[in-house]
Amino acid sequence: MASSLRELRQRRNSVSTTKKTTRAMELVAASRILKAQQAVRAATPYTRELTKAVSALASVHDLEHPLLTDVENPKRSAILLITSDRGLAGAYSTNVIKAGEQLHAKLAAEGQEVVQYVTGQKGVAYFDFRKRPIQESWTGFSDRPQYGHAREIADVLLEKFLLPTEEGGVDQLHIVSTRFVSMLTQTATAVRLLPLVVEDAPSNGRNGNGHGNGTEPLPYYDFEPDAATVLDELLPMFVANRIHTALLQSSASELASRQRAMKSATDNAESLIEDLTREANQARQAEITQEITEIVGGASALAESAGNE
């Protein structure tokens, strides 16, 4: 019984140490979520204005550009999968990998060859374990992405997209990431990044009664030196911005998922500590009862021995 009591106390101490670790990780994730959400909000105005400018260029001026031109029968597509560098974030990486695999199967069923790009150590480990090739990967910044990381990724993907398929290029580029909805909800999504799909600009920004068309009207721009040159400069920026936004959304989602997972682990540890404490108390009571029984039994034996004498 003493050995059992010692084991229970050791387990309780071990769980208490784990609880301290998970609680600390929960608090760290909670503090970083605020910064991640602020980063998303700070990037929103730039994203909105850049989208307006590209939409005005692409629709009003009716320009043709390789990044806007659909291929009738695409033969090869690239997938950028955004995962985390670290674990202990619940099903965050699992969900986005599952969404990526579903997209991969869909493209393969259409007869397309799929080229894989990955960010995050979890995604890299997933493909390495299954000995599946990765064209290129980026790691080390999943929880704190910067615009420079997005620009580096965009440059590689744009170069691949602009190559002819005969030289190893791709006809489409898809990005699989996690959209931050709320602290409780993060959704893995797959969207086509290239060729770009931009909003159609209203012809004059007004409808017949002088009001908007249900959405904010696009402003009128004068482009210098000309619309085609500006479009060549804006589209790569637009692609990098889309990737940056996906990285920021994924970062906030990862931290929210980690906080939720660590809170659940902390709560489970508290429950287990209570159970182990109760079992230890019962074991201690049983030990004391046994010791009292042995003492009483010994005293009775001595009394009987003295009486016989």
Short mmCIF file of C-alpha atoms in Angstrom, two decimals:
data_model
loop_
_atom_site.label_atom_id
_atom_site.label_comp_id
_atom_site.label_asym_id
_atom_site.label_seq_id
_atom_site.Cartn_x
_atom_site.Cartn_y
_atom_site.Cartn_z
CA MET A 1 0.00 0.00 0.00
CA ALA A 2 2.90 2.37 0.76
CA SER A 3 4.31 1.76 -2.71
CA SER A 4 0.92 2.54 -4.28
CA LEU A 5 0.63 5.75 -2.26
CA ARG A 6 4.11 6.81 -3.36
CA GLU A 7 3.26 6.17 -7.00
CA LEU A 8 0.05 8.19 -6.73
CA ARG A 9 1.94 11.14 -5.25
CA GLN A 10 4.58 10.93 -7.97
CA ARG A 11 1.90 10.92 -10.68
CA ARG A 12 0.15 13.89 -9.05
CA ASN A 13 3.42 15.87 -8.93
CA SER A 14 4.09 15.01 -12.58
CA VAL A 15 0.62 16.15 -13.65
CA SER A 16 1.02 19.36 -11.59
CA THR A 17 4.22 20.14 -13.50
CA THR A 18 2.45 19.50 -16.82
CA LYS A 19 -0.40 21.74 -15.72
CA LYS A 20 2.02 24.62 -15.05
CA THR A 21 3.50 24.19 -18.53
CA THR A 22 0.16 24.09 -20.34
CA ARG A 23 -1.10 27.06 -18.33
CA ALA A 24 1.98 29.08 -19.28
CA MET A 25 1.56 28.16 -22.96
CA GLU A 26 -2.12 29.15 -22.77
CA LEU A 27 -1.22 32.59 -21.40
CA VAL A 28 1.53 33.10 -24.00
CA ALA A 29 -0.83 32.18 -26.85
CA ALA A 30 -3.50 34.51 -25.45
CA SER A 31 -1.09 37.45 -25.36
CA ARG A 32 0.11 36.79 -28.90
CA ILE A 33 -3.39 36.46 -30.31
CA LEU A 34 -4.05 40.13 -29.59
CA LYS A 35 -0.95 41.12 -31.56
CA ALA A 36 -1.92 38.78 -34.41
CA GLN A 37 -5.41 40.27 -34.59
CA GLN A 38 -3.96 43.77 -34.55
CA ALA A 39 -1.66 42.80 -37.44
CA VAL A 40 -4.64 41.57 -39.46
CA ARG A 41 -6.58 44.78 -38.80
CA ALA A 42 -3.55 46.94 -39.61
CA ALA A 43 -3.12 45.24 -42.99
CA THR A 44 -6.80 45.53 -43.95
CA PRO A 45 -6.83 49.17 -45.24
CA TYR A 46 -3.87 48.53 -47.56
CA THR A 47 -5.48 45.32 -48.82
CA ARG A 48 -8.78 47.08 -49.47
CA GLU A 49 -7.24 49.97 -51.42
CA LEU A 50 -4.93 47.69 -53.41
CA THR A 51 -7.90 45.51 -54.36
CA LYS A 52 -9.82 48.58 -55.54
CA ALA A 53 -6.94 49.73 -57.72
CA VAL A 54 -6.38 46.31 -59.29
CA SER A 55 -10.12 45.86 -59.84
CA ALA A 56 -10.34 49.22 -61.59
CA LEU A 57 -7.38 48.39 -63.78
CA ALA A 58 -8.49 44.89 -64.72
CA SER A 59 -12.15 45.61 -65.39
CA VAL A 60 -12.52 49.23 -66.46
CA HIS A 61 -9.52 49.28 -68.77
CA ASP A 62 -10.15 45.71 -70.00
CA LEU A 63 -6.45 44.84 -70.05
CA GLU A 64 -4.99 41.43 -70.76
CA HIS A 65 -2.27 40.08 -68.51
CA PRO A 66 -0.78 36.60 -67.93
CA LEU A 67 -1.80 36.71 -64.26
CA LEU A 68 -5.42 37.35 -65.25
CA THR A 69 -5.76 34.94 -68.18
CA ASP A 70 -7.46 31.60 -67.60
CA VAL A 71 -6.14 28.50 -69.35
CA GLU A 72 -8.89 26.51 -71.00
CA ASN A 73 -7.51 23.06 -70.11
CA PRO A 74 -5.02 23.42 -67.23
CA LYS A 75 -2.44 20.64 -67.10
CA ARG A 76 -0.46 21.50 -63.99
CA SER A 77 -1.39 23.31 -60.78
CA ALA A 78 0.57 24.37 -57.71
CA ILE A 79 -0.73 24.26 -54.14
CA LEU A 80 0.67 26.46 -51.38
CA LEU A 81 -0.15 24.81 -48.03
CA ILE A 82 0.16 27.00 -44.92
CA THR A 83 0.71 25.02 -41.71
CA SER A 84 2.34 25.67 -38.33
CA ASP A 85 5.96 25.27 -37.24
CA ARG A 86 5.04 23.89 -33.81
CA GLY A 87 2.51 21.46 -32.44
CA LEU A 88 0.25 21.62 -29.38
CA ALA A 89 -2.30 23.59 -31.40
CA GLY A 90 -5.12 21.07 -31.47
CA ALA A 91 -6.32 20.09 -34.94
CA TYR A 92 -5.06 23.28 -36.61
CA SER A 93 -2.43 21.73 -38.90
CA THR A 94 -4.44 18.53 -39.36
CA ASN A 95 -7.45 20.43 -40.69
CA VAL A 96 -5.48 22.49 -43.20
CA ILE A 97 -3.53 19.42 -44.37
CA LYS A 98 -6.83 17.58 -44.84
CA ALA A 99 -8.20 20.48 -46.91
CA GLY A 100 -5.00 20.45 -48.98
CA GLU A 101 -5.29 16.72 -49.61
CA GLN A 102 -8.90 17.13 -50.72
CA LEU A 103 -7.87 19.82 -53.20
CA HIS A 104 -4.97 17.65 -54.38
CA ALA A 105 -7.35 14.75 -55.03
CA LYS A 106 -9.80 17.03 -56.86
CA LEU A 107 -7.10 18.42 -59.17
CA ALA A 108 -5.66 14.95 -59.79
CA ALA A 109 -9.15 13.69 -60.70
CA GLU A 110 -9.31 16.46 -63.30
CA GLY A 111 -6.11 15.10 -64.84
CA GLN A 112 -3.79 17.78 -63.53
CA GLU A 113 -0.30 17.29 -62.20
CA VAL A 114 0.10 18.89 -58.77
CA VAL A 115 3.21 20.75 -57.59
CA GLN A 116 3.39 21.16 -53.82
CA TYR A 117 4.68 24.18 -51.87
CA VAL A 118 4.56 24.24 -48.07
CA THR A 119 5.06 26.71 -45.24
CA GLY A 120 5.44 25.42 -41.68
CA GLN A 121 7.41 22.53 -40.23
CA LYS A 122 4.28 20.44 -39.62
CA GLY A 123 3.41 20.40 -43.31
CA VAL A 124 7.01 19.60 -44.26
CA ALA A 125 7.11 16.71 -41.78
CA TYR A 126 3.82 15.38 -43.16
CA PHE A 127 5.15 15.12 -46.70
CA ASP A 128 8.61 13.93 -45.64
CA PHE A 129 7.12 11.07 -43.61
CA ARG A 130 5.13 9.94 -46.63
CA LYS A 131 8.12 10.47 -48.94
CA ARG A 132 6.14 12.81 -51.18
CA PRO A 133 8.04 15.53 -53.04
CA ILE A 134 7.86 19.21 -52.12
CA GLN A 135 8.91 21.78 -54.70
CA GLU A 136 9.94 24.32 -52.05
CA SER A 137 9.21 25.00 -48.38
CA TRP A 138 9.51 27.87 -45.88
CA THR A 139 9.63 27.47 -42.10
CA GLY A 140 10.29 29.43 -38.92
CA PHE A 141 7.68 32.21 -39.05
CA SER A 142 4.22 30.60 -38.81
CA ASP A 143 3.25 32.45 -35.62
CA ARG A 144 4.88 35.78 -36.55
CA PRO A 145 4.79 36.23 -40.34
CA GLN A 146 6.15 39.41 -41.92
CA TYR A 147 5.51 40.95 -45.32
CA GLY A 148 9.04 40.01 -46.38
CA HIS A 149 8.17 36.33 -45.96
CA ALA A 150 5.09 36.75 -48.16
CA ARG A 151 7.09 38.62 -50.79
CA GLU A 152 9.71 35.87 -50.90
CA ILE A 153 7.03 33.22 -51.38
CA ALA A 154 5.21 35.33 -53.98
CA ASP A 155 8.37 35.82 -56.06
CA VAL A 156 8.94 32.05 -56.25
CA LEU A 157 5.32 31.29 -57.13
CA LEU A 158 5.06 34.07 -59.72
CA GLU A 159 8.21 32.86 -61.44
CA LYS A 160 6.75 29.35 -61.56
CA PHE A 161 3.39 30.58 -62.84
CA LEU A 162 4.87 32.70 -65.63
CA LEU A 163 6.93 29.80 -67.00
CA PRO A 164 5.43 27.81 -69.90
CA THR A 165 4.09 24.43 -68.80
CA GLU A 166 6.58 22.79 -71.16
CA GLU A 167 9.38 24.25 -69.03
CA GLY A 168 7.88 23.20 -65.71
CA GLY A 169 5.46 26.09 -65.19
CA VAL A 170 1.93 25.83 -63.80
CA ASP A 171 -1.43 26.94 -65.15
CA GLN A 172 -3.05 27.57 -61.76
CA LEU A 173 -1.94 28.36 -58.24
CA HIS A 174 -4.08 27.49 -55.22
CA ILE A 175 -3.51 28.48 -51.61
CA VAL A 176 -4.78 26.40 -48.67
CA SER A 177 -4.80 28.26 -45.37
CA THR A 178 -6.91 28.84 -42.26
CA ARG A 179 -9.32 31.75 -42.00
CA PHE A 180 -9.74 33.31 -38.57
CA VAL A 181 -13.46 33.71 -37.89
CA SER A 182 -13.45 34.05 -34.11
CA MET A 183 -11.62 32.78 -31.06
CA LEU A 184 -13.73 29.62 -31.22
CA THR A 185 -13.93 29.15 -34.99
CA GLN A 186 -11.11 28.84 -37.51
CA THR A 187 -11.90 27.43 -40.95
CA ALA A 188 -9.50 25.72 -43.34
CA THR A 189 -10.12 27.14 -46.83
CA ALA A 190 -8.77 26.53 -50.33
CA VAL A 191 -8.89 29.35 -52.89
CA ARG A 192 -7.43 29.88 -56.32
CA LEU A 193 -4.78 32.58 -56.21
CA LEU A 194 -3.68 32.59 -59.87
CA PRO A 195 -5.02 33.44 -62.38
CA LEU A 196 -6.37 36.26 -60.28
CA VAL A 197 -10.09 36.78 -59.94
CA VAL A 198 -10.82 40.42 -59.14
CA GLU A 199 -14.04 42.31 -58.64
CA ASP A 200 -15.76 43.82 -61.64
CA ALA A 201 -15.80 47.59 -61.44
CA PRO A 202 -19.16 49.33 -61.99
CA SER A 203 -19.29 51.30 -65.21
CA ASN A 204 -19.80 54.60 -63.41
CA GLY A 205 -19.93 53.59 -59.74
CA ARG A 206 -23.66 54.45 -59.59
CA ASN A 207 -26.85 52.78 -60.56
CA GLY A 208 -29.87 54.42 -62.16
CA ASN A 209 -31.07 56.16 -59.02
CA GLY A 210 -27.67 57.62 -58.21
CA HIS A 211 -26.87 55.21 -55.40
CA GLY A 212 -24.32 52.44 -55.12
CA ASN A 213 -24.90 48.96 -56.54
CA GLY A 214 -25.09 47.26 -53.15
CA THR A 215 -21.30 47.38 -52.73
CA GLU A 216 -18.92 50.26 -52.31
CA PRO A 217 -18.32 51.80 -55.77
CA LEU A 218 -14.80 51.64 -57.12
CA PRO A 219 -13.07 55.02 -57.37
CA TYR A 220 -11.90 56.46 -60.65
CA TYR A 221 -8.14 56.48 -61.15
CA ASP A 222 -5.78 58.18 -63.59
CA PHE A 223 -2.81 55.87 -64.20
CA GLU A 224 0.67 57.11 -65.12
CA PRO A 225 2.56 56.40 -67.27
CA ASP A 226 -0.22 54.06 -68.51
CA ALA A 227 -2.62 51.45 -67.19
CA ALA A 228 -0.70 48.45 -68.57
CA THR A 229 2.58 49.50 -66.91
CA VAL A 230 0.85 50.13 -63.59
CA LEU A 231 -0.88 46.75 -63.81
CA ASP A 232 2.50 45.04 -64.30
CA GLU A 233 3.66 46.61 -61.04
CA LEU A 234 0.46 46.18 -59.04
CA LEU A 235 -0.33 42.54 -59.75
CA PRO A 236 2.82 41.09 -58.11
CA MET A 237 2.12 43.36 -55.11
CA PHE A 238 -1.45 42.10 -55.09
CA VAL A 239 -0.32 38.46 -55.06
CA ALA A 240 2.16 39.12 -52.23
CA ASN A 241 -0.57 40.90 -50.30
CA ARG A 242 -2.95 37.97 -50.69
CA ILE A 243 -0.28 35.60 -49.38
CA HIS A 244 0.56 37.97 -46.53
CA THR A 245 -3.09 38.17 -45.56
CA ALA A 246 -3.36 34.36 -45.59
CA LEU A 247 -0.24 34.10 -43.40
CA LEU A 248 -1.63 36.62 -40.91
CA GLN A 249 -5.02 34.88 -40.77
CA SER A 250 -3.31 31.52 -40.31
CA SER A 251 -1.09 32.92 -37.55
CA ALA A 252 -4.10 34.20 -35.59
CA SER A 253 -5.87 30.87 -36.16
CA GLU A 254 -2.86 28.89 -34.96
CA LEU A 255 -2.57 30.91 -31.75
CA ALA A 256 -6.31 30.69 -31.06
CA SER A 257 -6.23 26.94 -31.60
CA ARG A 258 -3.19 26.60 -29.35
CA GLN A 259 -4.79 28.64 -26.58
CA ARG A 260 -7.93 26.52 -26.75
CA ALA A 261 -5.93 23.28 -26.76
CA MET A 262 -3.78 24.37 -23.82
CA LYS A 263 -6.82 25.49 -21.84
CA SER A 264 -8.39 22.09 -22.41
CA ALA A 265 -5.15 20.40 -21.34
CA THR A 266 -4.97 22.57 -18.19
CA ASP A 267 -8.58 21.76 -17.29
CA ASN A 268 -7.95 18.04 -17.82
CA ALA A 269 -4.82 18.25 -15.65
CA GLU A 270 -6.80 19.90 -12.84
CA SER A 271 -9.43 17.15 -13.05
CA LEU A 272 -6.75 14.45 -13.00
CA ILE A 273 -5.01 16.07 -10.03
CA GLU A 274 -8.30 16.01 -8.11
CA ASP A 275 -8.78 12.32 -8.92
CA LEU A 276 -5.21 11.44 -7.93
CA THR A 277 -5.51 13.44 -4.71
CA ARG A 278 -8.69 11.56 -3.80
CA GLU A 279 -7.06 8.20 -4.57
CA ALA A 280 -3.97 9.18 -2.56
CA ASN A 281 -6.14 10.16 0.42
CA GLN A 282 -7.99 6.87 0.21
CA ALA A 283 -4.72 4.98 0.00
CA ARG A 284 -3.39 6.89 3.00
CA GLN A 285 -6.54 6.16 5.01
CA ALA A 286 -6.30 2.49 4.13
CA GLU A 287 -2.65 2.52 5.19
CA ILE A 288 -3.49 4.14 8.52
CA THR A 289 -6.35 1.69 9.10
CA GLN A 290 -4.02 -1.22 8.39
CA GLU A 291 -1.41 0.14 10.78
CA ILE A 292 -4.02 0.59 13.55
CA THR A 293 -5.31 -2.93 12.94
CA GLU A 294 -1.79 -4.32 13.20
CA ILE A 295 -1.16 -2.39 16.45
CA VAL A 296 -4.45 -3.57 17.98
CA GLY A 297 -3.76 -7.10 16.86
CA GLY A 298 -0.27 -6.99 18.35
CA ALA A 299 -1.58 -5.58 21.64
CA SER A 300 -4.24 -8.30 21.80
CA ALA A 301 -1.65 -10.98 21.22
CA LEU A 302 0.54 -9.59 24.00
CA ALA A 303 -2.43 -9.44 26.38
CA GLU A 304 -3.36 -13.02 25.63
CA SER A 305 0.24 -14.12 26.11
CA ALA A 306 0.44 -12.35 29.48
CA GLY A 307 -2.87 -13.93 30.55
CA ASN A 308 -1.65 -17.42 29.72
CA GLU A 309 1.40 -16.92 31.91
#
